[in-house]
PDB file of C-alpha atoms and ligand atoms in Angstrom:
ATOM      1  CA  UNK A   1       0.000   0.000   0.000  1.00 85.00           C
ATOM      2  CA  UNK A   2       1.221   3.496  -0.570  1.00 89.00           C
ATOM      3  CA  UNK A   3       1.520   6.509   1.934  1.00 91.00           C
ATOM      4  CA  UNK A   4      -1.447   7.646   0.089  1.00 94.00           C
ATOM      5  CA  UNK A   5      -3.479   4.894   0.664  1.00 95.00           C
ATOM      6  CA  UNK A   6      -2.823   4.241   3.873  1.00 94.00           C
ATOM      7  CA  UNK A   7      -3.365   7.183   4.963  1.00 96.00           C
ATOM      8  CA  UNK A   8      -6.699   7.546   3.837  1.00 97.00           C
ATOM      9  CA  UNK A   9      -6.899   4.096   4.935  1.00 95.00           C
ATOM     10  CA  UNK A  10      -7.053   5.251   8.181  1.00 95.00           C
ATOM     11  CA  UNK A  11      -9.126   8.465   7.582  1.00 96.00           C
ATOM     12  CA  UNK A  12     -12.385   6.187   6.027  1.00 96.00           C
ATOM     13  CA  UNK A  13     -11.983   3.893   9.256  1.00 95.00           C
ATOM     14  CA  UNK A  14     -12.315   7.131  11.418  1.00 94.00           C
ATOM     15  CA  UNK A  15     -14.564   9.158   9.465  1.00 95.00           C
ATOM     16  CA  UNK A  16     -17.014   5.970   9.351  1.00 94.00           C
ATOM     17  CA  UNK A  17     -16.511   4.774  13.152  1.00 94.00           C
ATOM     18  CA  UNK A  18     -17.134   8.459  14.277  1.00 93.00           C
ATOM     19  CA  UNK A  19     -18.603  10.756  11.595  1.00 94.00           C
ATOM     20  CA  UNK A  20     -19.115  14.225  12.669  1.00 94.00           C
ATOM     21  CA  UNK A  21     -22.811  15.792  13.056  1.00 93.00           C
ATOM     22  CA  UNK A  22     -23.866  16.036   8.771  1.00 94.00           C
ATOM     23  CA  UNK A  23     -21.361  14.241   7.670  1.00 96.00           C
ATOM     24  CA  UNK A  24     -21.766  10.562   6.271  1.00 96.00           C
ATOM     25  CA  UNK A  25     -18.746   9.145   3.387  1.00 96.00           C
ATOM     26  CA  UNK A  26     -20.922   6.968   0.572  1.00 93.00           C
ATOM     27  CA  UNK A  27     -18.259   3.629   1.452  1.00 91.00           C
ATOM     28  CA  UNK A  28     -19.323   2.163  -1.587  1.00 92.00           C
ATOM     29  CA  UNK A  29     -18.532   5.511  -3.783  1.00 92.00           C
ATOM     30  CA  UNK A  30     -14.638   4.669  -2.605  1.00 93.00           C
ATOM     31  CA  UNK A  31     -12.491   3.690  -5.276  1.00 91.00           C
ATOM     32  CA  UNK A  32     -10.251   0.339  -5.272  1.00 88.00           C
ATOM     33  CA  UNK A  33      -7.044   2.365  -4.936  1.00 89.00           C
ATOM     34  CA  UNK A  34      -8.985   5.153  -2.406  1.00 93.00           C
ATOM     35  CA  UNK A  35      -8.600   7.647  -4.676  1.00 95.00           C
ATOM     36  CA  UNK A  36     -11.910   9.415  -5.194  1.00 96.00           C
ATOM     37  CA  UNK A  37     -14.699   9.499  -2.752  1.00 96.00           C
ATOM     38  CA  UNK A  38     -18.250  10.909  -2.400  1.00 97.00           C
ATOM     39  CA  UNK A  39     -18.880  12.239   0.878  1.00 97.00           C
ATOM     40  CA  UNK A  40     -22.771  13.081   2.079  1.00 97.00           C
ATOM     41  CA  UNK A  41     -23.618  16.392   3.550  1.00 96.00           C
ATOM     42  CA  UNK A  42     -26.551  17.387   5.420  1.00 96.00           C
ATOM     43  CA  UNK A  43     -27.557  21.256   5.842  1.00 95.00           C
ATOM     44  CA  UNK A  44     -27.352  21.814   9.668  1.00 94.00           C
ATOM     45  CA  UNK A  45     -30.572  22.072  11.526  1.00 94.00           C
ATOM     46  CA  UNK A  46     -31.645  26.078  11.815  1.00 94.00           C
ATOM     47  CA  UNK A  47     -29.175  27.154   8.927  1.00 96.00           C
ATOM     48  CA  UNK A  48     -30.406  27.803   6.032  1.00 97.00           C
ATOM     49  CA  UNK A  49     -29.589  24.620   4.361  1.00 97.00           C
ATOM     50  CA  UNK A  50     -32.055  22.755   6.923  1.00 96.00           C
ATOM     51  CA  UNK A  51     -33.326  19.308   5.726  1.00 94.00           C
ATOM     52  CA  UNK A  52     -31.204  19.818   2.161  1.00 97.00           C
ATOM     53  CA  UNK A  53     -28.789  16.921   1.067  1.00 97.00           C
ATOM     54  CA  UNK A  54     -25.889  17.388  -0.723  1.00 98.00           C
ATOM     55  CA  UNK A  55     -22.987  15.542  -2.241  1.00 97.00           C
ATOM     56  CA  UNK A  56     -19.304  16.531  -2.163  1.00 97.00           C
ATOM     57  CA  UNK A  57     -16.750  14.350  -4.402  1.00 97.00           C
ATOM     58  CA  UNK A  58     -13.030  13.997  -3.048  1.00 98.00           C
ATOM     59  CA  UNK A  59     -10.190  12.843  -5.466  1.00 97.00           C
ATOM     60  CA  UNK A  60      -7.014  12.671  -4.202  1.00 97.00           C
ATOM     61  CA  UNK A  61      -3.538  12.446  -5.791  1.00 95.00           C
ATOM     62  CA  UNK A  62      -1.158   9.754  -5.063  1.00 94.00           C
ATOM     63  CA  UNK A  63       1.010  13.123  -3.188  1.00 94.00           C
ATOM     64  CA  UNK A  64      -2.082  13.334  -0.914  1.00 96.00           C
ATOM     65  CA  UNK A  65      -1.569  14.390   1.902  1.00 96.00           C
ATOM     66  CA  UNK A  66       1.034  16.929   0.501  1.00 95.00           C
ATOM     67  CA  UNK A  67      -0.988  17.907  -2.254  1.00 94.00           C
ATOM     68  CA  UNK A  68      -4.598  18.911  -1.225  1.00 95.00           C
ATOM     69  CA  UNK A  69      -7.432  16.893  -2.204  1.00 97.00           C
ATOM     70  CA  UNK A  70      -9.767  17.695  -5.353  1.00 97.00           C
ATOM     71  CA  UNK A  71     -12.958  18.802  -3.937  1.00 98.00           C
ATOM     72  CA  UNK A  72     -16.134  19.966  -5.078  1.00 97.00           C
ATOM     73  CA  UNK A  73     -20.171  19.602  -5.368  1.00 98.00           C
ATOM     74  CA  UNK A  74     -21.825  16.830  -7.502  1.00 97.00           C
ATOM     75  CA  UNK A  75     -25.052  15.548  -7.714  1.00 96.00           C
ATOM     76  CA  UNK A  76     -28.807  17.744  -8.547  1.00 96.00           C
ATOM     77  CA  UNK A  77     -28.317  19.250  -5.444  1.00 97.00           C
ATOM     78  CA  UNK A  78     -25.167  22.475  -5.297  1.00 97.00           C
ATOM     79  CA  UNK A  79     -26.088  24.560  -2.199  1.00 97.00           C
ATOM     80  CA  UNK A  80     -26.798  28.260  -3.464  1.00 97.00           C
ATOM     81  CA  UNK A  81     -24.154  29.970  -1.695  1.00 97.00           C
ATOM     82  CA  UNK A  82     -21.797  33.056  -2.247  1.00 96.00           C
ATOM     83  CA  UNK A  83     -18.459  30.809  -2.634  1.00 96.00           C
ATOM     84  CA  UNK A  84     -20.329  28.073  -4.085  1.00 97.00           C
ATOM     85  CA  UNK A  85     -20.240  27.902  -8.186  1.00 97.00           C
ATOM     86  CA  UNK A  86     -23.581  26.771  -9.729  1.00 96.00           C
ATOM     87  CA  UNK A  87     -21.065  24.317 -11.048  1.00 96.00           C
ATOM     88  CA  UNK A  88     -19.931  22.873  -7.574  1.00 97.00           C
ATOM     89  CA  UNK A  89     -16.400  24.642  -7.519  1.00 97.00           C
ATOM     90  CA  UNK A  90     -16.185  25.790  -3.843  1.00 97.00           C
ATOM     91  CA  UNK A  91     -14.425  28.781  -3.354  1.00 94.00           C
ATOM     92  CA  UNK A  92     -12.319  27.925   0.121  1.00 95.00           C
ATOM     93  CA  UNK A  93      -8.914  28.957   0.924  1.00 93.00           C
ATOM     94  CA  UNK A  94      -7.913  25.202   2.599  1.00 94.00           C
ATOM     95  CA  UNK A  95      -8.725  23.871  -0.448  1.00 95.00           C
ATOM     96  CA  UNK A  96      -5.503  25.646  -2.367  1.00 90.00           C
ATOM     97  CA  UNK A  97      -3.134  28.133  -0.727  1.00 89.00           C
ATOM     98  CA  UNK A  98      -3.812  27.393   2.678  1.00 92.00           C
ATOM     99  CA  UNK A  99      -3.971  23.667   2.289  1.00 95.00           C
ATOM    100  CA  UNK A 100      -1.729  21.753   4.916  1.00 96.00           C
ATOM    101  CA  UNK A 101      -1.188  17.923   5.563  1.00 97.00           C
ATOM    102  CA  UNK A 102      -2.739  18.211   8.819  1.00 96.00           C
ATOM    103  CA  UNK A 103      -5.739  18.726   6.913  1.00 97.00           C
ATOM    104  CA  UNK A 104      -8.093  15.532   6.462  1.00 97.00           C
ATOM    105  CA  UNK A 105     -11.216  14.431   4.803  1.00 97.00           C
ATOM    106  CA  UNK A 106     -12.961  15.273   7.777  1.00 96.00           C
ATOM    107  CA  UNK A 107     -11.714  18.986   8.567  1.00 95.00           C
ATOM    108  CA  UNK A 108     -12.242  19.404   4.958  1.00 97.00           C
ATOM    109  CA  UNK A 109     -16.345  18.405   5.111  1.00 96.00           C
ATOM    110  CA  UNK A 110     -16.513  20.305   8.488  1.00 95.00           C
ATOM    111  CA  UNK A 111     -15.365  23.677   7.059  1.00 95.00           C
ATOM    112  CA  UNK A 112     -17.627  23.206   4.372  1.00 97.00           C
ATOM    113  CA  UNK A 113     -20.212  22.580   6.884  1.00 95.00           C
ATOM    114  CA  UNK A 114     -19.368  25.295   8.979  1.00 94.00           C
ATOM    115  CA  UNK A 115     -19.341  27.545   5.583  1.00 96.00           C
ATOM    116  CA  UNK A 116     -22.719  26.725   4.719  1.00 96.00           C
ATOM    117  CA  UNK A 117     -23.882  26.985   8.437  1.00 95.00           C
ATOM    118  CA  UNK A 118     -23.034  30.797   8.101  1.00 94.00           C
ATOM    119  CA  UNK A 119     -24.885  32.073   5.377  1.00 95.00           C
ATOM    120  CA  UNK A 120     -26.960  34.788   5.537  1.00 95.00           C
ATOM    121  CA  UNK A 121     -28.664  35.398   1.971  1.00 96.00           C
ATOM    122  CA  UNK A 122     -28.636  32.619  -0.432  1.00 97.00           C
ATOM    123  CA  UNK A 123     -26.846  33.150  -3.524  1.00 96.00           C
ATOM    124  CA  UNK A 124     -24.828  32.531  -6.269  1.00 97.00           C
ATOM    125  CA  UNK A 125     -21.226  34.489  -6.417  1.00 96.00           C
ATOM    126  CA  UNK A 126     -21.645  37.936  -8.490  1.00 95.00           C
ATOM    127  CA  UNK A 127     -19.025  36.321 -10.964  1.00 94.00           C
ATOM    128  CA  UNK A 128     -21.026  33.193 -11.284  1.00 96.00           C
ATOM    129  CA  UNK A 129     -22.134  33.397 -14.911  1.00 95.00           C
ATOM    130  CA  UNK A 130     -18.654  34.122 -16.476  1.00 94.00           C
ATOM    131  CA  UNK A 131     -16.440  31.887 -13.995  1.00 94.00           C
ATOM    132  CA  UNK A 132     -18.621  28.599 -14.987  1.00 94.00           C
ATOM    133  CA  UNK A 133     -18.546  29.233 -18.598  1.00 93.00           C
ATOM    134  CA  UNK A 134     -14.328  29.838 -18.471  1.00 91.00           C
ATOM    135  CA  UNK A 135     -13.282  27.928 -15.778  1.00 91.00           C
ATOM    136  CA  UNK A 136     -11.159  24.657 -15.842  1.00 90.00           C
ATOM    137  CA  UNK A 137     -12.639  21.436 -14.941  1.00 90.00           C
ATOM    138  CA  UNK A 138     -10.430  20.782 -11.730  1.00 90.00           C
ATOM    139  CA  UNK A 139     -11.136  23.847  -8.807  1.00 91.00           C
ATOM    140  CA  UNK A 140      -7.765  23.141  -7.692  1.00 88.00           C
ATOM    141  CA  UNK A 141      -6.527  24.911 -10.935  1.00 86.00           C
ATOM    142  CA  UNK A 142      -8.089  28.028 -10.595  1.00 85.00           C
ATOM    143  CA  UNK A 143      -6.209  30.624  -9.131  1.00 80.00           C
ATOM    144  CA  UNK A 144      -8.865  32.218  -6.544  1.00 79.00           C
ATOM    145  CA  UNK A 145      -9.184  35.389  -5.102  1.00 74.00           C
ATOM    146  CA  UNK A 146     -10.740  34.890  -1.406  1.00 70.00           C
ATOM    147  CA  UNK A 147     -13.827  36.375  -0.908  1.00 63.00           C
ATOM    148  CA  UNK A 148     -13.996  37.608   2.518  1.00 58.00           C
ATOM    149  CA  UNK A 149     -14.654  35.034   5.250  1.00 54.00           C
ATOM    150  CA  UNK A 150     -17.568  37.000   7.011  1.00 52.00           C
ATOM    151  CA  UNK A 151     -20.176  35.905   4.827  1.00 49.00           C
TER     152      UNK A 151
ATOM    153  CA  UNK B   1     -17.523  23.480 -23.255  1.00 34.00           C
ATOM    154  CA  UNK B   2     -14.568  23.110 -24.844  1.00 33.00           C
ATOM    155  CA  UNK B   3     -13.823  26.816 -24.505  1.00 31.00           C
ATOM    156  CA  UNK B   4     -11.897  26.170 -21.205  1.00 30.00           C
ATOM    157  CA  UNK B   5      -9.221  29.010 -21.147  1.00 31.00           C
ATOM    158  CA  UNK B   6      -6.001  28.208 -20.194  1.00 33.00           C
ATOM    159  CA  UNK B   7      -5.637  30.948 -18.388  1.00 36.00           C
ATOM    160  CA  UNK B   8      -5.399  29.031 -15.167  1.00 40.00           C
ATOM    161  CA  UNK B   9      -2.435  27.983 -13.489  1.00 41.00           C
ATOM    162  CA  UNK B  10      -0.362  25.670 -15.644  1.00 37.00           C
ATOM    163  CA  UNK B  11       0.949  23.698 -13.038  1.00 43.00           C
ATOM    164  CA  UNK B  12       0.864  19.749 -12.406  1.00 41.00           C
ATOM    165  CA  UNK B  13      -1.159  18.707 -14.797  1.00 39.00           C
ATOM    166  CA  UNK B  14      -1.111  15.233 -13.305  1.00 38.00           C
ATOM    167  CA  UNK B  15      -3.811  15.851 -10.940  1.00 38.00           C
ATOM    168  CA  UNK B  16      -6.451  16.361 -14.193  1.00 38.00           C
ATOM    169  CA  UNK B  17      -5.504  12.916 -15.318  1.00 39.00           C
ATOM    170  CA  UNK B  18      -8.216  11.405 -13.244  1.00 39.00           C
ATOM    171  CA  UNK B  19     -11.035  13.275 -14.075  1.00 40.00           C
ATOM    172  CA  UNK B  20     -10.317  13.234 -17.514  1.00 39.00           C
ATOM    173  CA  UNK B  21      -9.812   9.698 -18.061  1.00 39.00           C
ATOM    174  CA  UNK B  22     -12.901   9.082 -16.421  1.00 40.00           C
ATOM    175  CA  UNK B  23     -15.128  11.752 -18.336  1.00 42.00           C
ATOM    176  CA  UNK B  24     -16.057  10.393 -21.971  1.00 41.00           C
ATOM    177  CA  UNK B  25     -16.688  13.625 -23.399  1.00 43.00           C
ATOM    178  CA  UNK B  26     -12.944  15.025 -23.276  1.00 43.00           C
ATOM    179  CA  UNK B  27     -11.637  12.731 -25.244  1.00 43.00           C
ATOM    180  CA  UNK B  28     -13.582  13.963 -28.193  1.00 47.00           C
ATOM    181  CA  UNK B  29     -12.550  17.417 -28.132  1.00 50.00           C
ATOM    182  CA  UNK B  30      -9.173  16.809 -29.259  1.00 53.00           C
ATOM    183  CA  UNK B  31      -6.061  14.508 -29.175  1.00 54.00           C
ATOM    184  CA  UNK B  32      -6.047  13.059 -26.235  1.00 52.00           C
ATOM    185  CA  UNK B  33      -3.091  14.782 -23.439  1.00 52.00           C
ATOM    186  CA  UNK B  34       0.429  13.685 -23.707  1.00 50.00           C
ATOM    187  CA  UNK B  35       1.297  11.602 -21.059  1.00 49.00           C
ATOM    188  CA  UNK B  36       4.587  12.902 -20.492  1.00 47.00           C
ATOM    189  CA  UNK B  37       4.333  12.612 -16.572  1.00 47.00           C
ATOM    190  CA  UNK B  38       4.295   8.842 -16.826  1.00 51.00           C
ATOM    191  CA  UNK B  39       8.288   9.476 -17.881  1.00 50.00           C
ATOM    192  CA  UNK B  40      10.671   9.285 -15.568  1.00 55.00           C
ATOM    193  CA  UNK B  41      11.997  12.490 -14.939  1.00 50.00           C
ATOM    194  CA  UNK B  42      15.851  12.733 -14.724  1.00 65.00           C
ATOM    195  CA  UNK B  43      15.860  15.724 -12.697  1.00 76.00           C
ATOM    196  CA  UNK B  44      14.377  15.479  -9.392  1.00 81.00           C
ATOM    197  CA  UNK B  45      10.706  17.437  -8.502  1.00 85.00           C
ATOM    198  CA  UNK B  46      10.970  20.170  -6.276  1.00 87.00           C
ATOM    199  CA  UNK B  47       8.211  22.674  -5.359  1.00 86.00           C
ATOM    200  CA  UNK B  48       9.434  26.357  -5.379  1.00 83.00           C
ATOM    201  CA  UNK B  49       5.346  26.645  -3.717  1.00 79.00           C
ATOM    202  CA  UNK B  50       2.818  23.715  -2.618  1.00 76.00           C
ATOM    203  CA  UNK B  51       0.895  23.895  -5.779  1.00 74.00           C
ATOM    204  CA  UNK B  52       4.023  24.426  -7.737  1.00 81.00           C
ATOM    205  CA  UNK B  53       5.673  21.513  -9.155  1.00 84.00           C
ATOM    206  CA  UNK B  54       8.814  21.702 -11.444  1.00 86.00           C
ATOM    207  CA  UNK B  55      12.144  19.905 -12.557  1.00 88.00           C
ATOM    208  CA  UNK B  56      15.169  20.414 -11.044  1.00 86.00           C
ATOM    209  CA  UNK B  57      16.291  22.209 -14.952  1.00 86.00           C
ATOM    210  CA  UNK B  58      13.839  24.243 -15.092  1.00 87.00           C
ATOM    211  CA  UNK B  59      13.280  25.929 -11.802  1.00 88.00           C
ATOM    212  CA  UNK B  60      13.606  29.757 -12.284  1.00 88.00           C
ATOM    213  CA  UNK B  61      16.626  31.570 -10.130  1.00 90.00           C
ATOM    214  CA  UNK B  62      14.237  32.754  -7.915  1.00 89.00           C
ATOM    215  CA  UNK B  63      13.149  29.408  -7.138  1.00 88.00           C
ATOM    216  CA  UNK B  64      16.413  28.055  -6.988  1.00 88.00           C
ATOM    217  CA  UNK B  65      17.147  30.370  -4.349  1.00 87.00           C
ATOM    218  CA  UNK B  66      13.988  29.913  -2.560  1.00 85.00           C
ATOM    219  CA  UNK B  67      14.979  25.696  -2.133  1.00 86.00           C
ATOM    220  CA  UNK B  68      18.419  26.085  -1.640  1.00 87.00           C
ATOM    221  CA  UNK B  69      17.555  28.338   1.300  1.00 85.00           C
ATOM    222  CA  UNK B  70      14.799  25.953   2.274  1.00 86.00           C
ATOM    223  CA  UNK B  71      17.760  22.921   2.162  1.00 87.00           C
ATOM    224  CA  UNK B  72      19.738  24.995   4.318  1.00 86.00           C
ATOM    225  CA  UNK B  73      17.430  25.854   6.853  1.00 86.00           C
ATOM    226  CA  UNK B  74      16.126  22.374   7.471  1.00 89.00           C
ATOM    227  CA  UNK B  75      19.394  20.843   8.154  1.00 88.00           C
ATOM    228  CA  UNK B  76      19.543  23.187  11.305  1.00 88.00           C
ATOM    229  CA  UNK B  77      15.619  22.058  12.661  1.00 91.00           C
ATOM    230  CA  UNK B  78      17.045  19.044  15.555  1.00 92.00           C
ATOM    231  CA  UNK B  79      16.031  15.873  14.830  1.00 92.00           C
ATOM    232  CA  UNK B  80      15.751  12.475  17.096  1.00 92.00           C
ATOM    233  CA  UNK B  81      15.010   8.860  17.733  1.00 92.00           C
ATOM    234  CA  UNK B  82      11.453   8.182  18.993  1.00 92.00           C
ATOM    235  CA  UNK B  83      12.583   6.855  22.563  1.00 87.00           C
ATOM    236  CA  UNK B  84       8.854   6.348  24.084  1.00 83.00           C
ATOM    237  CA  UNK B  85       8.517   9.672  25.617  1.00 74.00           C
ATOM    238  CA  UNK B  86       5.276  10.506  24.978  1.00 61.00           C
ATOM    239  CA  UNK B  87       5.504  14.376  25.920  1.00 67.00           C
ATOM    240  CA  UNK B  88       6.721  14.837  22.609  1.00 65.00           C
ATOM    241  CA  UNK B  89       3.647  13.398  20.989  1.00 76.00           C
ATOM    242  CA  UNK B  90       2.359  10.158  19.611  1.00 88.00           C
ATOM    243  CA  UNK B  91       1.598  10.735  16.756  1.00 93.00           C
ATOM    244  CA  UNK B  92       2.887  12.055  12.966  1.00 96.00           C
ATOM    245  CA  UNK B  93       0.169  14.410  12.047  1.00 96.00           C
ATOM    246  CA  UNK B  94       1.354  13.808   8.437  1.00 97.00           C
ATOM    247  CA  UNK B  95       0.748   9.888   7.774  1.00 96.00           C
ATOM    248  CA  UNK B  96      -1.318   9.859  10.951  1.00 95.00           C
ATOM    249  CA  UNK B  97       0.328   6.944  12.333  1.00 94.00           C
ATOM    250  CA  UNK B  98       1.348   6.195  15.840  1.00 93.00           C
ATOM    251  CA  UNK B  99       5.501   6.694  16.794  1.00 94.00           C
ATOM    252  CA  UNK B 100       7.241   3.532  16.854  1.00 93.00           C
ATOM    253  CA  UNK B 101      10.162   3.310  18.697  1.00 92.00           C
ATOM    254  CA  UNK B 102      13.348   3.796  16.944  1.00 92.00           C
ATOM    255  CA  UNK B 103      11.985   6.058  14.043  1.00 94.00           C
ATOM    256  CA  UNK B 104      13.329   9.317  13.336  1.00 95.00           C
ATOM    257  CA  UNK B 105      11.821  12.649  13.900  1.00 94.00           C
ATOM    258  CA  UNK B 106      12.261  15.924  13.479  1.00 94.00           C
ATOM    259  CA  UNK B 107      10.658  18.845  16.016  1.00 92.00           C
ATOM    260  CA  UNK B 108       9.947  21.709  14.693  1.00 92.00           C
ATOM    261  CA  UNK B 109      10.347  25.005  16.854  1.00 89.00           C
ATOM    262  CA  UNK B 110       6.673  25.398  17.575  1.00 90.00           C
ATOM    263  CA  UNK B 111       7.024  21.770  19.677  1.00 89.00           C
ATOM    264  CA  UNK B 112       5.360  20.120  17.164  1.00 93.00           C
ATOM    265  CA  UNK B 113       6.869  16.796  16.075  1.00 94.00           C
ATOM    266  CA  UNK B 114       6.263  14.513  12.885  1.00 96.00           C
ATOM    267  CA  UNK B 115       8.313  11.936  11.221  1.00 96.00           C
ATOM    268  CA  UNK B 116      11.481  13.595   9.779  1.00 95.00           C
ATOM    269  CA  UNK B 117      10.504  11.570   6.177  1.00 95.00           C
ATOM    270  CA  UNK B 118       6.798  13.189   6.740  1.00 96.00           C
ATOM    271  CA  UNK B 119       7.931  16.756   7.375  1.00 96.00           C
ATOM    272  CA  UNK B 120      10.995  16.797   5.125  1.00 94.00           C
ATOM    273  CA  UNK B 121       8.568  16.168   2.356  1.00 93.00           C
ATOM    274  CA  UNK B 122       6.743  19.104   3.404  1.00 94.00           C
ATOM    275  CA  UNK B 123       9.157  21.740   4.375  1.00 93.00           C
ATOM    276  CA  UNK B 124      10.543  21.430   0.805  1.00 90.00           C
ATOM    277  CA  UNK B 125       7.004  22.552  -0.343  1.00 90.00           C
ATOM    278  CA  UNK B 126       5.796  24.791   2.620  1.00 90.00           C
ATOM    279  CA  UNK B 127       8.053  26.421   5.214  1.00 89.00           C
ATOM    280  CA  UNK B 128       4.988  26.314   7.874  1.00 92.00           C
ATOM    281  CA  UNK B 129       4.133  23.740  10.765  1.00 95.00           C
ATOM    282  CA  UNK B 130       0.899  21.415   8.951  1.00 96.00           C
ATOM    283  CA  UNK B 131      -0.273  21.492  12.306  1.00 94.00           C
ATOM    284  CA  UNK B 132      -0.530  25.663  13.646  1.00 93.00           C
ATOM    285  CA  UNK B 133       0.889  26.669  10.357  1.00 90.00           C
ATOM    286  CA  UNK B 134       3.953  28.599  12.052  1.00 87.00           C
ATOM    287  CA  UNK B 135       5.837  29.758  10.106  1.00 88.00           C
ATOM    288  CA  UNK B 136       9.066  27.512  10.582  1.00 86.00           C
ATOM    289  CA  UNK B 137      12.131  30.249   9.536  1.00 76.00           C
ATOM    290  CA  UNK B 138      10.619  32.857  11.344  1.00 66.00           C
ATOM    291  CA  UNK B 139      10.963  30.878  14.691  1.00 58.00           C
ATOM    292  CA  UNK B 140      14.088  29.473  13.494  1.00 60.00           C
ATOM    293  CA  UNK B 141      15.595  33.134  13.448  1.00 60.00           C
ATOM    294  CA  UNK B 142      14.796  34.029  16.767  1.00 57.00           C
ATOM    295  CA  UNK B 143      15.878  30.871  18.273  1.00 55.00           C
ATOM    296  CA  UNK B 144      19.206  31.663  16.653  1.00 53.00           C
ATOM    297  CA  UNK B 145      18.969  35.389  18.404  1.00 50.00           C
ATOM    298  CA  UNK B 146      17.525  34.476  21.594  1.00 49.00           C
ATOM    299  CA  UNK B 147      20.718  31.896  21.921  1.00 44.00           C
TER     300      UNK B 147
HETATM  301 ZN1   ZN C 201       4.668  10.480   9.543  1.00 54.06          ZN
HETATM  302 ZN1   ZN C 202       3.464  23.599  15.007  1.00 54.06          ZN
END
């Protein structure tokens, strides 16, 4: 087994033996050599996401956990949320420049959880429109601009 | 679709390999990507920035600079044998295994410890602690004044 694999390995025992409030990995999505997975979300009770389910897809490089995981929105369902593409690129520092091996499946889902949990208005980002028509297929190669973290 | 500007970072184009093997409709919008990354490479990878991968031969001076520096500095962070001590932690936050007696760390100026494999990796990418993201030269520079 690779680093890779082992590592993660060990993150789909833990995330699956103790998932976090929302958060539930699809063990069946997980590929043979762990390198993509879909992870379940659930829209916190009293956010604005209440009672919505959503579905996040991980893929990881064989440099995981040195390079940061691949991860965006699939499925019918992309939460309508300022750093949330109508195309399910999420707009999160950890994700790229602030990415560190420290960093795991699950502290990636909760700060998307957390994210979501502090909306205020739903919507799209004001560069929605032209960012989905131009961008590249893979988030990670986008070279983002943070929106500020209040929202 | 199809219009996808390449505007976007150039970098490590490996990481696209999955997605696009996977997802039928690339393949018809043109030859198909050349696999050059499944050559060996004769110089060795460094990364002048995480996201940033690049030959030794073609890193710019900049970058040279940058991981020479980065080479230099690391030799100086103490390393160790695990003896047991657990007040030094029990774990590599890195490959999130458990310290087995005998292996070699490294401890980083914050107190933070990982494998010295693990956080040599790292350091080469990312002069910050994975753990409370410290930066690792800054401390590094006042532990050389304060002594
Ligand atoms: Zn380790
Ligand atoms: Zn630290």
């Amino acid at each position: 087994m690779t680093s890779m694999e082992k590592r993660l390995q060990k993150e789909l025992q833990a995330l699956t033996k103790d998932p976090p409030a929302g958060v539930i990995v699809n063990t069946e999505s997980v590929s043979q050599n762990m390198s993509e997975w879909i992870v379940d979300l659930y829209g916190a009770p009293g956010s604005l996401y209440d009672g919505e389910k959503f579905q996040l897809s991980f893929k990881f490089s064989p440099r995981y956990p040195f390079d940061s995981p691949q991860v965006m929105f699939i499925g019918p369902n992309i939460p309508v949320h300022p750093h949330v593409y109508s195309n399910g690129h999420i707009c999160l520092s950890i994700l790229t420049d602030d990415w560190s091996p420290a960093l795991s499946v699950t502290s990636v889902c909760l700060s998307i959880v957390s994210m979501l949990s502090s909306c205020q208005e739903k919507k799209r980002p004001p560069d929605n429109a032209i960012y989905v028509k131009t961008c590249s297929k893979n988030p990670k190669k986008t070279r983002w601009f943070y929106h500020d973290d209040t929202v | 679709m199809g219009n996808c500007l390449k505007a976007q970072s150039a970098d490590d184009i490996s990481l696209l390999r999955g997605s696009e093997t996977q997802d039928g409709n690339d393949q018809a919008l043109g030859p198909p990507p050349p696999y050059q990354e499944r050559v060996a490479p004769r110089a060795p990878i460094y990364y002048p920035s995480p996201n940033v991968s690049r030959p030794a031969n073609l890193l710019t001076e900049d970058e040279q600079v940058k991981i020479a520096k980065r080479l230099g500095l690391i030799v100086h962070l103490p390393c160790g044998v695990y003896d047991g001590c657990s007040k030094k932690g029990k774990e590599c936050a890195i490959c999130m295994c458990d310290f087995v007696m005998g292996e070699s760390l490294r401890f980083l100026p914050c107190m933070h410890t990982y494998h010295k494999d693990c956080i040599d990796d790292w350091l080469m990418r990312s002069f910050t602690c994975p753990s409370c993201m410290e930066p690792v030269d800054a401390a590094l520079l006042t532990s050389y004044e304060t002594s």
